[in-house]
mmCIF file of C-alpha atoms in Angstrom:
data_model
loop_
_atom_site.group_PDB
_atom_site.id
_atom_site.type_symbol
_atom_site.label_atom_id
_atom_site.label_comp_id
_atom_site.label_asym_id
_atom_site.label_seq_id
_atom_site.Cartn_x
_atom_site.Cartn_y
_atom_site.Cartn_z
ATOM 1 C CA MET A 1 0.038 0.087 0.038
ATOM 2 C CA ARG A 2 1.384 3.376 -1.047
ATOM 3 C CA SER A 3 1.792 5.511 2.111
ATOM 4 C CA LEU A 4 -0.072 8.616 2.871
ATOM 5 C CA ARG A 5 2.383 11.678 2.878
ATOM 6 C CA CYS A 6 0.451 15.021 3.348
ATOM 7 C CA PHE A 7 1.121 18.456 4.387
ATOM 8 C CA VAL A 8 -1.272 20.720 6.346
ATOM 9 C CA ALA A 9 0.153 24.179 6.283
ATOM 10 C CA ALA A 10 -1.430 26.568 8.787
ATOM 11 C CA THR A 11 -1.782 29.220 10.745
ATOM 12 C CA LEU A 12 -3.824 26.825 9.635
ATOM 13 C CA THR A 13 -3.624 26.776 5.990
ATOM 14 C CA LEU A 14 -3.827 23.349 4.494
ATOM 15 C CA SER A 15 -1.596 21.913 1.662
ATOM 16 C CA VAL A 16 -0.255 18.422 0.432
ATOM 17 C CA LEU A 17 3.272 17.520 0.728
ATOM 18 C CA SER A 18 5.252 17.023 -2.303
ATOM 19 C CA GLY A 19 5.500 13.280 -1.413
ATOM 20 C CA CYS A 20 1.635 13.036 -2.233
ATOM 21 C CA THR A 21 1.333 11.894 -5.990
ATOM 22 C CA PHE A 22 -2.273 11.753 -6.682
ATOM 23 C CA ILE A 23 -2.202 13.152 -10.169
ATOM 24 C CA SER A 24 0.114 12.854 -13.245
ATOM 25 C CA ASP A 25 2.647 15.430 -13.740
ATOM 26 C CA PRO A 26 2.229 16.891 -17.402
ATOM 27 C CA VAL A 27 5.825 18.161 -17.366
ATOM 28 C CA SER A 28 7.209 14.963 -16.964
ATOM 29 C CA LYS A 29 5.645 13.774 -20.077
ATOM 30 C CA MET A 30 6.785 16.689 -22.197
ATOM 31 C CA LYS A 31 9.665 15.653 -24.716
ATOM 32 C CA SER A 32 13.129 16.930 -23.997
ATOM 33 C CA PRO A 33 14.196 20.068 -26.020
ATOM 34 C CA GLN A 34 16.840 19.871 -28.448
ATOM 35 C CA LEU A 35 20.114 20.953 -27.069
ATOM 36 C CA SER A 36 21.625 24.105 -28.439
ATOM 37 C CA ALA A 37 24.695 23.704 -30.719
ATOM 38 C CA ASP A 38 27.181 24.534 -27.807
ATOM 39 C CA LYS A 39 25.654 21.918 -25.817
ATOM 40 C CA ALA A 40 25.593 19.515 -28.592
ATOM 41 C CA THR A 41 29.235 20.122 -29.328
ATOM 42 C CA LEU A 42 30.040 19.718 -25.686
ATOM 43 C CA MET A 43 28.102 16.378 -25.114
ATOM 44 C CA ALA A 44 29.718 15.004 -28.270
ATOM 45 C CA ALA A 45 33.007 15.836 -26.998
ATOM 46 C CA ILE A 46 32.301 14.434 -23.582
ATOM 47 C CA ASN A 47 30.929 11.130 -25.143
ATOM 48 C CA SER A 48 33.846 10.690 -27.469
ATOM 49 C CA LEU A 49 36.565 11.290 -24.807
ATOM 50 C CA LYS A 50 35.092 9.377 -21.779
ATOM 51 C CA PRO A 51 35.915 5.645 -22.095
ATOM 52 C CA ALA A 52 33.654 3.034 -23.969
ATOM 53 C CA GLY A 53 31.138 1.471 -21.432
ATOM 54 C CA SER A 54 31.751 4.386 -18.777
ATOM 55 C CA THR A 55 28.463 6.583 -17.612
ATOM 56 C CA LEU A 56 28.475 9.833 -16.564
ATOM 57 C CA ILE A 57 27.441 10.477 -13.004
ATOM 58 C CA ARG A 58 25.897 13.190 -10.941
ATOM 59 C CA PRO A 59 26.947 13.565 -7.125
ATOM 60 C CA THR A 60 24.113 12.405 -4.586
ATOM 61 C CA ASN A 61 23.709 15.828 -3.266
ATOM 62 C CA ASP A 62 22.595 17.349 -6.637
ATOM 63 C CA ASP A 63 19.397 16.062 -8.684
ATOM 64 C CA ASP A 64 20.475 17.952 -11.855
ATOM 65 C CA SER A 65 24.071 18.620 -12.589
ATOM 66 C CA THR A 66 26.301 15.780 -14.133
ATOM 67 C CA ILE A 67 28.277 18.515 -16.185
ATOM 68 C CA PHE A 68 29.998 21.655 -14.591
ATOM 69 C CA THR A 69 31.141 24.348 -16.806
ATOM 70 C CA GLU A 70 33.112 27.421 -15.335
ATOM 71 C CA ASP A 71 36.080 29.326 -16.014
ATOM 72 C CA LEU A 72 37.733 27.384 -13.129
ATOM 73 C CA ASN A 73 41.267 29.387 -13.179
ATOM 74 C CA LYS A 74 39.863 32.594 -14.233
ATOM 75 C CA ASP A 75 42.067 32.877 -17.465
ATOM 76 C CA GLY A 76 39.134 33.768 -19.725
ATOM 77 C CA ILE A 77 38.752 30.135 -20.965
ATOM 78 C CA MET A 78 35.768 28.111 -20.025
ATOM 79 C CA GLU A 79 36.582 24.443 -18.445
ATOM 80 C CA THR A 80 34.091 21.806 -18.140
ATOM 81 C CA LEU A 81 34.240 19.145 -15.383
ATOM 82 C CA VAL A 82 32.346 15.831 -15.564
ATOM 83 C CA PHE A 83 32.641 12.703 -13.339
ATOM 84 C CA TYR A 84 32.177 9.146 -14.933
ATOM 85 C CA LYS A 85 32.148 5.506 -13.428
ATOM 86 C CA THR A 86 33.963 2.492 -14.914
ATOM 87 C CA PRO A 87 32.138 -0.433 -13.175
ATOM 88 C CA GLY A 88 34.178 -3.486 -12.662
ATOM 89 C CA GLU A 89 37.698 -1.561 -12.460
ATOM 90 C CA ALA A 90 39.680 -1.223 -9.232
ATOM 91 C CA VAL A 91 39.183 2.576 -9.532
ATOM 92 C CA GLN A 92 35.727 3.132 -10.316
ATOM 93 C CA ILE A 93 35.099 7.080 -10.411
ATOM 94 C CA HIS A 94 37.063 9.327 -12.569
ATOM 95 C CA GLY A 95 37.025 13.285 -13.193
ATOM 96 C CA MET A 96 37.572 14.663 -16.510
ATOM 97 C CA ILE A 97 38.377 18.363 -17.283
ATOM 98 C CA LEU A 98 37.881 19.579 -20.898
ATOM 99 C CA GLU A 99 38.803 23.038 -22.212
ATOM 100 C CA LYS A 100 37.096 25.389 -24.713
ATOM 101 C CA GLN A 101 39.382 26.003 -27.663
ATOM 102 C CA GLY A 102 37.599 27.932 -30.424
ATOM 103 C CA ASP A 103 34.345 25.821 -31.286
ATOM 104 C CA THR A 104 35.710 22.769 -29.862
ATOM 105 C CA TRP A 105 36.244 21.079 -26.467
ATOM 106 C CA VAL A 106 39.651 19.435 -25.758
ATOM 107 C CA LYS A 107 40.590 17.219 -22.851
ATOM 108 C CA LYS A 108 42.959 18.440 -20.515
ATOM 109 C CA LEU A 109 43.279 15.867 -17.926
ATOM 110 C CA VAL A 110 41.632 12.791 -16.192
ATOM 111 C CA PHE A 111 41.958 12.083 -12.410
ATOM 112 C CA ASP A 112 40.930 9.303 -10.096
ATOM 113 C CA GLY A 113 38.391 9.438 -7.678
ATOM 114 C CA ASP A 114 38.855 8.007 -3.973
ATOM 115 C CA GLY A 115 35.714 5.714 -3.506
ATOM 116 C CA SER A 116 33.042 4.067 -5.247
ATOM 117 C CA VAL A 117 30.123 6.860 -4.985
ATOM 118 C CA LEU A 118 30.361 10.486 -5.681
ATOM 119 C CA GLU A 119 28.942 12.256 -2.831
ATOM 120 C CA SER A 120 29.063 15.727 -3.569
ATOM 121 C CA VAL A 121 30.908 18.650 -5.962
ATOM 122 C CA ASP A 122 31.155 22.059 -5.197
ATOM 123 C CA LEU A 123 33.011 24.703 -7.177
ATOM 124 C CA LYS A 124 34.137 27.435 -4.775
ATOM 125 C CA ASP A 125 36.940 30.065 -4.350
ATOM 126 C CA MET A 126 38.406 28.656 -1.128
ATOM 127 C CA THR A 127 41.580 30.388 -1.258
ATOM 128 C CA GLY A 128 40.509 33.902 -1.979
ATOM 129 C CA ASP A 129 42.217 34.461 -5.138
ATOM 130 C CA GLY A 130 39.262 34.418 -7.384
ATOM 131 C CA LYS A 131 39.794 31.099 -8.832
ATOM 132 C CA LEU A 132 37.617 28.299 -8.094
ATOM 133 C CA GLU A 133 38.523 25.227 -6.293
ATOM 134 C CA ILE A 134 36.887 21.731 -6.739
ATOM 135 C CA VAL A 135 35.562 20.504 -3.736
ATOM 136 C CA THR A 136 34.368 16.772 -3.764
ATOM 137 C CA GLY A 137 33.022 14.137 -1.484
ATOM 138 C CA TYR A 138 33.644 10.617 -2.369
ATOM 139 C CA SER A 139 32.358 7.473 -0.386
ATOM 140 C CA GLN A 140 33.291 3.593 -0.118
ATOM 141 C CA GLY A 141 30.837 1.782 2.041
ATOM 142 C CA GLU A 142 30.512 3.706 5.325
ATOM 143 C CA GLU A 143 33.826 5.687 4.934
ATOM 144 C CA LYS A 144 33.704 9.174 3.290
ATOM 145 C CA GLY A 145 36.585 11.165 2.166
ATOM 146 C CA LEU A 146 36.731 15.083 1.226
ATOM 147 C CA VAL A 147 39.155 16.084 -1.251
ATOM 148 C CA VAL A 148 39.721 19.627 -2.501
ATOM 149 C CA TYR A 149 41.576 20.176 -5.797
ATOM 150 C CA SER A 150 42.968 23.216 -7.339
ATOM 151 C CA TYR A 151 43.325 23.426 -11.165
ATOM 152 C CA SER A 152 45.760 25.686 -12.967
ATOM 153 C CA SER A 153 47.885 25.663 -16.098
ATOM 154 C CA GLY A 154 46.350 22.413 -17.353
ATOM 155 C CA SER A 155 47.103 20.530 -13.960
ATOM 156 C CA LEU A 156 45.319 19.634 -10.954
ATOM 157 C CA GLU A 157 46.788 19.635 -7.326
ATOM 158 C CA GLU A 158 45.253 17.961 -4.383
ATOM 159 C CA VAL A 159 45.263 20.620 -1.575
ATOM 160 C CA LEU A 160 43.165 18.930 1.081
ATOM 161 C CA SER A 161 42.053 15.671 2.029
ATOM 162 C CA HIS A 162 40.232 14.299 4.905
ATOM 163 C CA PRO A 163 37.810 11.737 6.201
ATOM 164 C CA TYR A 164 34.699 13.067 6.996
ATOM 165 C CA THR A 165 31.053 12.267 8.240
ATOM 166 C CA LYS A 166 29.602 15.701 7.075
ATOM 167 C CA TYR A 167 31.510 18.761 5.576
ATOM 168 C CA MET A 168 30.118 22.505 5.127
ATOM 169 C CA ILE A 169 31.330 25.340 3.337
ATOM 170 C CA ASP A 170 30.593 28.455 5.242
ATOM 171 C CA ASP A 171 32.258 31.536 6.890
ATOM 172 C CA LEU A 172 32.139 30.309 10.584
ATOM 173 C CA ASN A 173 34.541 32.968 11.922
ATOM 174 C CA GLY A 174 33.130 35.729 9.900
ATOM 175 C CA ASP A 175 36.313 37.139 8.385
ATOM 176 C CA GLY A 176 34.737 37.082 4.988
ATOM 177 C CA ILE A 177 36.667 34.069 3.589
ATOM 178 C CA GLU A 178 35.013 30.710 3.210
ATOM 179 C CA ASP A 179 36.165 27.816 5.397
ATOM 180 C CA ILE A 180 35.432 24.275 5.399
ATOM 181 C CA THR A 181 34.137 22.382 8.539
ATOM 182 C CA VAL A 182 34.415 18.784 8.811
ATOM 183 C CA VAL A 183 32.566 16.773 11.070
ATOM 184 C CA TYR A 184 33.986 13.236 11.666
ATOM 185 C CA PHE A 185 32.439 10.641 13.671
ATOM 186 C CA LYS A 186 32.944 6.953 14.629
ATOM 187 C CA ARG A 187 30.509 5.343 17.256
ATOM 188 C CA ASN A 188 32.187 4.714 20.529
ATOM 189 C CA GLU A 189 35.596 6.115 19.405
ATOM 190 C CA PHE A 190 35.606 9.791 18.468
ATOM 191 C CA ALA A 191 33.570 12.938 17.383
ATOM 192 C CA THR A 192 35.477 15.852 16.026
ATOM 193 C CA ILE A 193 34.908 19.029 14.323
ATOM 194 C CA SER A 194 37.525 20.924 12.660
ATOM 195 C CA VAL A 195 37.454 24.060 10.666
ATOM 196 C CA TYR A 196 40.159 24.621 7.706
ATOM 197 C CA GLN A 197 40.965 27.825 6.134
ATOM 198 C CA TYR A 198 43.484 28.570 3.373
ATOM 199 C CA ASN A 199 46.622 30.379 4.238
ATOM 200 C CA ASP A 200 49.174 29.477 2.050
ATOM 201 C CA GLY A 201 47.856 25.919 1.950
ATOM 202 C CA PHE A 202 44.653 24.796 4.165
ATOM 203 C CA LYS A 203 45.479 25.118 7.968
ATOM 204 C CA VAL A 204 43.413 24.360 10.766
ATOM 205 C CA LEU A 205 41.818 27.398 12.510
ATOM 206 C CA ASP A 206 40.723 25.187 15.357
ATOM 207 C CA LYS A 207 39.565 21.563 16.370
ATOM 208 C CA LEU A 208 37.264 20.118 18.771
ATOM 209 C CA ASP A 209 38.374 16.533 19.829
ATOM 210 C CA ASN A 210 36.469 16.170 23.183
ATOM 211 C CA ILE A 211 33.139 15.538 22.113
ATOM 212 C CA ASP A 212 31.299 12.661 23.639
ATOM 213 C CA PRO A 213 31.012 9.852 20.942
ATOM 214 C CA TYR A 214 28.798 7.329 22.735
ATOM 215 C CA PHE A 215 25.591 7.898 20.566
ATOM 216 C CA ASN A 216 24.438 6.162 17.416
ATOM 217 C CA ASN A 217 25.156 8.818 14.839
ATOM 218 C CA TYR A 218 24.504 12.388 13.641
ATOM 219 C CA TYR A 219 21.248 12.152 11.548
ATOM 220 C CA ASN A 220 21.214 15.742 10.846
ATOM 221 C CA ILE A 221 24.016 18.385 10.863
ATOM 222 C CA VAL A 222 23.323 22.186 9.335
ATOM 223 C CA ALA A 223 25.491 24.937 9.363
ATOM 224 C CA GLY A 224 24.256 28.644 9.153
ATOM 225 C CA LYS A 225 22.746 31.608 11.233
ATOM 226 C CA ILE A 226 21.787 30.510 14.698
ATOM 227 C CA SER A 227 21.042 34.138 15.620
ATOM 228 C CA GLU A 228 20.664 37.321 14.023
ATOM 229 C CA ASP A 229 24.560 37.954 14.058
ATOM 230 C CA LYS A 230 26.203 34.642 14.543
ATOM 231 C CA GLU A 231 26.809 31.548 12.458
ATOM 232 C CA GLY A 232 27.128 28.319 13.866
ATOM 233 C CA ILE A 233 26.799 24.467 13.508
ATOM 234 C CA VAL A 234 23.717 22.537 14.710
ATOM 235 C CA LEU A 235 24.248 18.964 15.366
ATOM 236 C CA ASP A 236 21.135 16.430 15.801
ATOM 237 C CA ALA A 237 22.382 13.132 17.310
ATOM 238 C CA ALA A 238 20.548 9.983 17.542
ATOM 239 C CA VAL A 239 20.985 8.279 21.017
ATOM 240 C CA ASP A 240 19.440 5.115 19.901
ATOM 241 C CA SER A 241 16.683 4.064 17.421
ATOM 242 C CA GLN A 242 14.347 6.724 18.468
ATOM 243 C CA SER A 243 15.414 9.360 20.913
ATOM 244 C CA ALA A 244 17.927 12.200 20.099
ATOM 245 C CA TYR A 245 19.525 15.520 21.486
ATOM 246 C CA THR A 246 20.952 18.617 19.683
ATOM 247 C CA SER A 247 24.060 20.509 20.321
ATOM 248 C CA ILE A 248 25.030 23.877 18.913
ATOM 249 C CA VAL A 249 28.695 24.808 18.174
ATOM 250 C CA VAL A 250 30.243 28.360 17.299
ATOM 251 C CA MET A 251 33.497 29.874 16.496
ATOM 252 C CA GLU A 252 34.485 32.981 18.329
ATOM 253 C CA ASN A 253 38.033 34.557 18.001
ATOM 254 C CA ASN A 254 39.032 31.611 15.828
ATOM 255 C CA LYS A 255 38.129 29.282 18.621
ATOM 256 C CA LEU A 256 35.421 26.568 18.495
ATOM 257 C CA ARG A 257 33.041 26.560 21.544
ATOM 258 C CA VAL A 258 29.926 24.422 22.530
ATOM 259 C CA VAL A 259 27.288 26.884 23.565
ATOM 260 C CA LEU A 260 24.536 24.401 23.730
ATOM 261 C CA PRO A 261 25.525 20.863 24.639
ATOM 262 C CA GLY A 262 23.339 17.818 24.093
ATOM 263 C CA ASP A 263 21.664 17.532 27.317
ATOM 264 C CA ALA A 264 18.077 17.484 29.034
ATOM 265 C CA ARG A 265 17.092 20.896 27.353
ATOM 266 C CA THR A 266 17.535 19.410 23.890
ATOM 267 C CA TYR A 267 16.446 15.728 24.566
ATOM 268 C CA LYS A 268 13.562 14.197 22.626
ATOM 269 C CA ASP A 269 12.135 10.842 22.336
ATOM 270 C CA ARG A 270 11.723 11.309 18.661
ATOM 271 C CA ARG A 271 14.297 12.315 15.957
ATOM 272 C CA ILE A 272 13.552 15.928 14.871
ATOM 273 C CA ALA A 273 15.709 17.568 12.283
ATOM 274 C CA SER A 274 16.784 21.027 13.226
ATOM 275 C CA GLU A 275 15.929 23.380 10.306
ATOM 276 C CA ASP A 276 14.871 27.077 9.620
ATOM 277 C CA ILE A 277 11.330 26.024 10.152
ATOM 278 C CA ASP A 278 9.791 29.575 10.157
ATOM 279 C CA HIS A 279 11.855 30.886 7.152
ATOM 280 C CA ASP A 280 13.496 33.688 8.891
ATOM 281 C CA GLY A 281 16.957 32.778 8.206
ATOM 282 C CA ILE A 282 17.671 31.493 11.612
ATOM 283 C CA ILE A 283 18.271 27.690 12.302
ATOM 284 C CA GLU A 284 15.641 26.380 14.915
ATOM 285 C CA ILE A 285 15.640 23.252 17.474
ATOM 286 C CA GLY A 286 12.685 20.986 17.571
ATOM 287 C CA LEU A 287 11.457 19.378 20.729
ATOM 288 C CA LEU A 288 8.454 17.251 21.710
ATOM 289 C CA GLU A 289 5.732 18.795 23.664
ATOM 290 C CA ALA A 290 2.804 16.933 25.206
ATOM 291 C CA PRO A 291 -0.522 18.617 24.582
ATOM 292 C CA LYS A 292 -2.205 20.091 27.924
ATOM 293 C CA GLY A 293 -4.284 17.306 29.583
ATOM 294 C CA TRP A 294 -1.959 14.480 28.066
ATOM 295 C CA GLU A 295 1.060 14.688 30.620
ATOM 296 C CA TYR A 296 0.102 11.487 32.450
ATOM 297 C CA PHE A 297 -1.016 9.373 29.385
ATOM 298 C CA ASP A 298 1.075 6.481 28.034
ATOM 299 C CA PRO A 299 3.789 8.183 25.786
ATOM 300 C CA ALA A 300 2.856 5.907 22.876
ATOM 301 C CA GLU A 301 -0.524 7.261 22.934
ATOM 302 C CA ILE A 302 0.167 11.128 23.115
ATOM 303 C CA PRO A 303 -0.245 12.986 19.993
ATOM 304 C CA TYR A 304 2.775 15.356 20.683
ATOM 305 C CA PHE A 305 3.342 18.784 19.392
ATOM 306 C CA THR A 306 6.511 19.617 18.007
ATOM 307 C CA SER A 307 7.751 23.035 19.267
ATOM 308 C CA TYR A 308 10.740 24.760 17.730
ATOM 309 C CA TYR A 309 13.077 26.858 19.662
ATOM 310 C CA LYS A 310 15.959 29.457 18.791
ATOM 311 C CA TRP A 311 19.108 29.489 20.647
ATOM 312 C CA ASP A 312 18.870 32.770 23.159
ATOM 313 C CA GLY A 313 22.582 33.618 22.602
ATOM 314 C CA LYS A 314 23.381 32.856 26.166
ATOM 315 C CA GLU A 315 22.810 29.283 27.603
ATOM 316 C CA GLY A 316 19.043 28.787 26.753
ATOM 317 C CA LEU A 317 16.331 28.599 24.083
ATOM 318 C CA THR A 318 13.431 30.692 23.183
ATOM 319 C CA PHE A 319 10.152 29.718 21.469
ATOM 320 C CA ALA A 320 9.768 30.464 17.861
ATOM 321 C CA THR A 321 6.683 28.170 16.551
ATOM 322 C CA GLN A 322 4.790 25.049 16.918
ATOM 323 C CA LEU A 323 3.179 22.337 14.668
ATOM 324 C CA TYR A 324 1.599 18.928 14.955
ATOM 325 C CA HIS A 325 3.494 16.307 13.081
ATOM 326 C CA ASP A 326 1.794 12.947 12.288
ATOM 327 C CA PRO A 327 4.278 10.211 13.863
ATOM 328 C CA SER A 328 4.065 8.366 10.469
ATOM 329 C CA ASP A 329 5.005 11.378 8.347
ATOM 330 C CA ARG A 330 1.760 11.748 6.587
ATOM 331 C CA PHE A 331 0.780 15.367 7.418
ATOM 332 C CA ASN A 332 1.570 18.471 9.363
ATOM 333 C CA ILE A 333 -0.471 20.975 11.193
ATOM 334 C CA ASN A 334 1.405 24.372 11.552
ATOM 335 C CA PHE A 335 0.081 26.713 14.243
ATOM 336 C CA SER A 336 0.942 30.565 14.428
ATOM 337 C CA PRO A 337 3.280 31.148 17.321
ATOM 338 C CA GLU A 338 0.254 33.145 18.833
ATOM 339 C CA TRP A 339 -1.547 29.799 19.221
ATOM 340 C CA HIS A 340 1.230 28.505 21.676
ATOM 341 C CA GLY A 341 -0.366 27.291 24.662
ATOM 342 C CA LYS A 342 -3.736 28.023 23.671
ATOM 343 C CA VAL A 343 -4.593 25.254 21.756
ATOM 344 C CA THR A 344 -4.514 21.419 22.722
ATOM 345 C CA VAL A 345 -5.862 18.125 21.705
ATOM 346 C CA ASP A 346 -8.991 16.568 23.276
ATOM 347 C CA THR A 347 -7.936 13.752 25.421
ATOM 348 C CA LYS A 348 -10.504 11.441 23.630
ATOM 349 C CA SER A 349 -8.708 11.931 20.448
ATOM 350 C CA VAL A 350 -6.932 8.604 19.197
ATOM 351 C CA LEU A 351 -3.793 8.515 17.064
ATOM 352 C CA ASP A 352 -4.708 7.106 13.397
ATOM 353 C CA LYS A 353 -8.341 7.490 13.870
ATOM 354 C CA ASN A 354 -9.363 10.981 14.861
ATOM 355 C CA LEU A 355 -7.877 14.401 16.324
ATOM 356 C CA LYS A 356 -9.614 16.927 17.792
ATOM 357 C CA PHE A 357 -7.712 20.314 18.591
ATOM 358 C CA ILE A 358 -9.534 22.564 20.975
ATOM 359 C CA MET A 359 -9.052 25.554 22.757
ATOM 360 C CA SER A 360 -7.332 25.213 26.099
ATOM 361 C CA ASP A 361 -9.555 27.450 28.162
ATOM 362 C CA THR A 362 -13.199 26.943 26.694
ATOM 363 C CA GLY A 363 -12.820 23.616 25.116
ATOM 364 C CA GLU A 364 -14.048 25.008 21.683
ATOM 365 C CA THR A 365 -13.120 22.748 18.584
ATOM 366 C CA VAL A 366 -11.157 24.570 16.143
ATOM 367 C CA ALA A 367 -10.088 21.725 13.850
ATOM 368 C CA GLU A 368 -10.331 17.915 13.313
ATOM 369 C CA VAL A 369 -8.359 15.092 11.396
ATOM 370 C CA SER A 370 -9.986 11.980 10.833
ATOM 371 C CA PHE A 371 -9.215 8.781 9.282
ATOM 372 C CA PHE A 372 -11.963 7.135 7.169
ATOM 373 C CA SER A 373 -12.400 3.842 5.240
ATOM 374 C CA PRO A 374 -13.717 4.424 1.759
ATOM 375 C CA SER A 375 -17.235 3.429 2.645
ATOM 376 C CA GLU A 376 -17.177 5.716 5.867
ATOM 377 C CA TRP A 377 -16.036 8.545 3.629
ATOM 378 C CA ASP A 378 -18.777 8.039 1.029
ATOM 379 C CA ARG A 379 -21.129 8.643 4.080
ATOM 380 C CA VAL A 380 -19.496 11.792 5.868
ATOM 381 C CA LYS A 381 -17.821 13.600 2.747
ATOM 382 C CA ASN A 382 -20.638 15.972 2.652
ATOM 383 C CA ASP A 383 -20.534 16.959 6.263
ATOM 384 C CA GLY A 384 -17.926 19.751 5.910
ATOM 385 C CA TRP A 385 -15.079 17.703 5.660
ATOM 386 C CA ASP A 386 -12.196 18.613 3.103
ATOM 387 C CA LEU A 387 -10.429 15.569 1.570
ATOM 388 C CA LEU A 388 -6.437 15.581 2.472
ATOM 389 C CA ALA A 389 -5.317 12.430 0.842
ATOM 390 C CA ARG A 390 -6.612 8.752 -0.174
ATOM 391 C CA ASP A 391 -5.222 5.653 -1.319
ATOM 392 C CA ALA A 392 -6.973 2.195 -1.720
ATOM 393 C CA ASP A 393 -8.175 1.654 1.720
ATOM 394 C CA LYS A 394 -7.897 4.985 3.860
ATOM 395 C CA VAL A 395 -8.967 8.525 3.549
ATOM 396 C CA ILE A 396 -7.455 11.179 5.563
ATOM 397 C CA ALA A 397 -9.958 14.677 6.015
ATOM 398 C CA TYR A 398 -9.988 17.825 7.835
ATOM 399 C CA ARG A 399 -12.376 20.236 8.921
ATOM 400 C CA GLY A 400 -12.172 23.373 11.001
ATOM 401 C CA LYS A 401 -11.990 27.214 11.183
ATOM 402 C CA LEU A 402 -8.240 27.460 12.564
ATOM 403 C CA GLU A 403 -6.580 30.350 11.138
ATOM 404 C CA GLN A 404 -6.381 33.195 13.660
ATOM 405 C CA SER A 405 -5.283 36.635 12.855
ATOM 406 C CA THR A 406 -5.103 39.749 14.632
ATOM 407 C CA THR A 407 -6.829 42.899 13.298
ATOM 408 C CA LYS A 408 -5.427 46.485 13.822
ATOM 409 C CA GLU A 409 -8.041 46.902 16.747
ATOM 410 C CA GLY A 410 -6.598 43.601 18.443
ATOM 411 C CA SER A 411 -9.686 41.662 17.921
ATOM 412 C CA ASN A 412 -9.209 38.158 16.842
ATOM 413 C CA LYS A 413 -11.006 36.275 13.883
ATOM 414 C CA ILE A 414 -11.190 32.902 12.848
ATOM 415 C CA ALA A 415 -10.980 31.737 9.069
ATOM 416 C CA SER A 416 -10.754 28.701 7.035
ATOM 417 C CA PRO A 417 -8.435 29.029 4.037
ATOM 418 C CA ILE A 418 -7.510 25.565 2.586
ATOM 419 C CA GLU A 419 -5.245 25.151 -0.012
ATOM 420 C CA ARG A 420 -5.384 21.509 -1.831
ATOM 421 C CA LYS A 421 -2.805 20.651 -4.485
ATOM 422 C CA GLY A 422 -3.138 17.581 -6.634
ATOM 423 C CA ILE A 423 -6.283 16.005 -4.912
ATOM 424 C CA ASP A 424 -9.072 14.233 -6.766
ATOM 425 C CA GLU A 425 -12.395 13.741 -5.331
#
């Protein structure tokens, strides 16, 4: 049975997640346009210069790019970088750089990749000289390796190589020069964070090597703004198959510092990925919160809210926004921050059957989500329910009046805008 994956946007605006596929995509049925003459010439050159039997590959972090065309060394001549795979050979991944000479493309060099999977490719000026370095990630089984190449005068130099769990290109110390942060973890052995910056060669700005490695794995690592004026690294660590905690690391005066350790403040019984959930440019940390009235129920029965918090710049967290995330990842209900503490879930609700969202003070029902069989749906679909998603044996539907907005006079009004995408009755 195809799983239901839906997204209910709120203040409560409702919409379906991209994972829900209920109608055919007309774009996917369109024929590919013919290549321009330049692109056709480039593709012909690539196909003639790569070995017979090899196939072009794209990095796993990029759904679109197999061909990277840039003026790498800023000499006014365009280069093209491609990677291809030669199955069955001892070295399976190879990179090839071509150079534009007049109306033709000429192969300048071929180099071997260090692994069996091409994880990532970034073209960035990592040295501050205006030229683009080739930053690659390779993997072989569970092992990953970062390699940075510098291209000049038709030759390629490997300028940095390091094993990694996750690497990020950012300006962590805020000096205007991009650096590379490498997180490297082996369960029960070590967990390190190293920041590299180019200064007549890549040098370690600082390294944290006293991080507790006694957890399952990092399931999510993101770098970016953790406050209005500070960049940082947010690390979500899985303690076991379910529970997790989050820590935050910043760099101050070229020294790494843990500003929020993984402890009781960020512990949760379910894995939640830290992200910029409210799209304000700052990364938030997700925590589970039992609705009012559910504090003493069996945890397996509690319809938890997911509350997102920002680092407060000191040693704590401040509330940002809240949503209800279905444990089976089928839908979300996103509440405006103003609803925090004002809405709960009726304690008669049952996961996977019905959820009734009510006002904490009055008990007024403001929204419901119910799960119906197809025959049940035929009986109730005209009773004010809006279809969210369906498959062969289950229908998820919503009804309510759940957007709260504040007028200039300060009074509240309730409306019910519903946006549905790709839903067929």
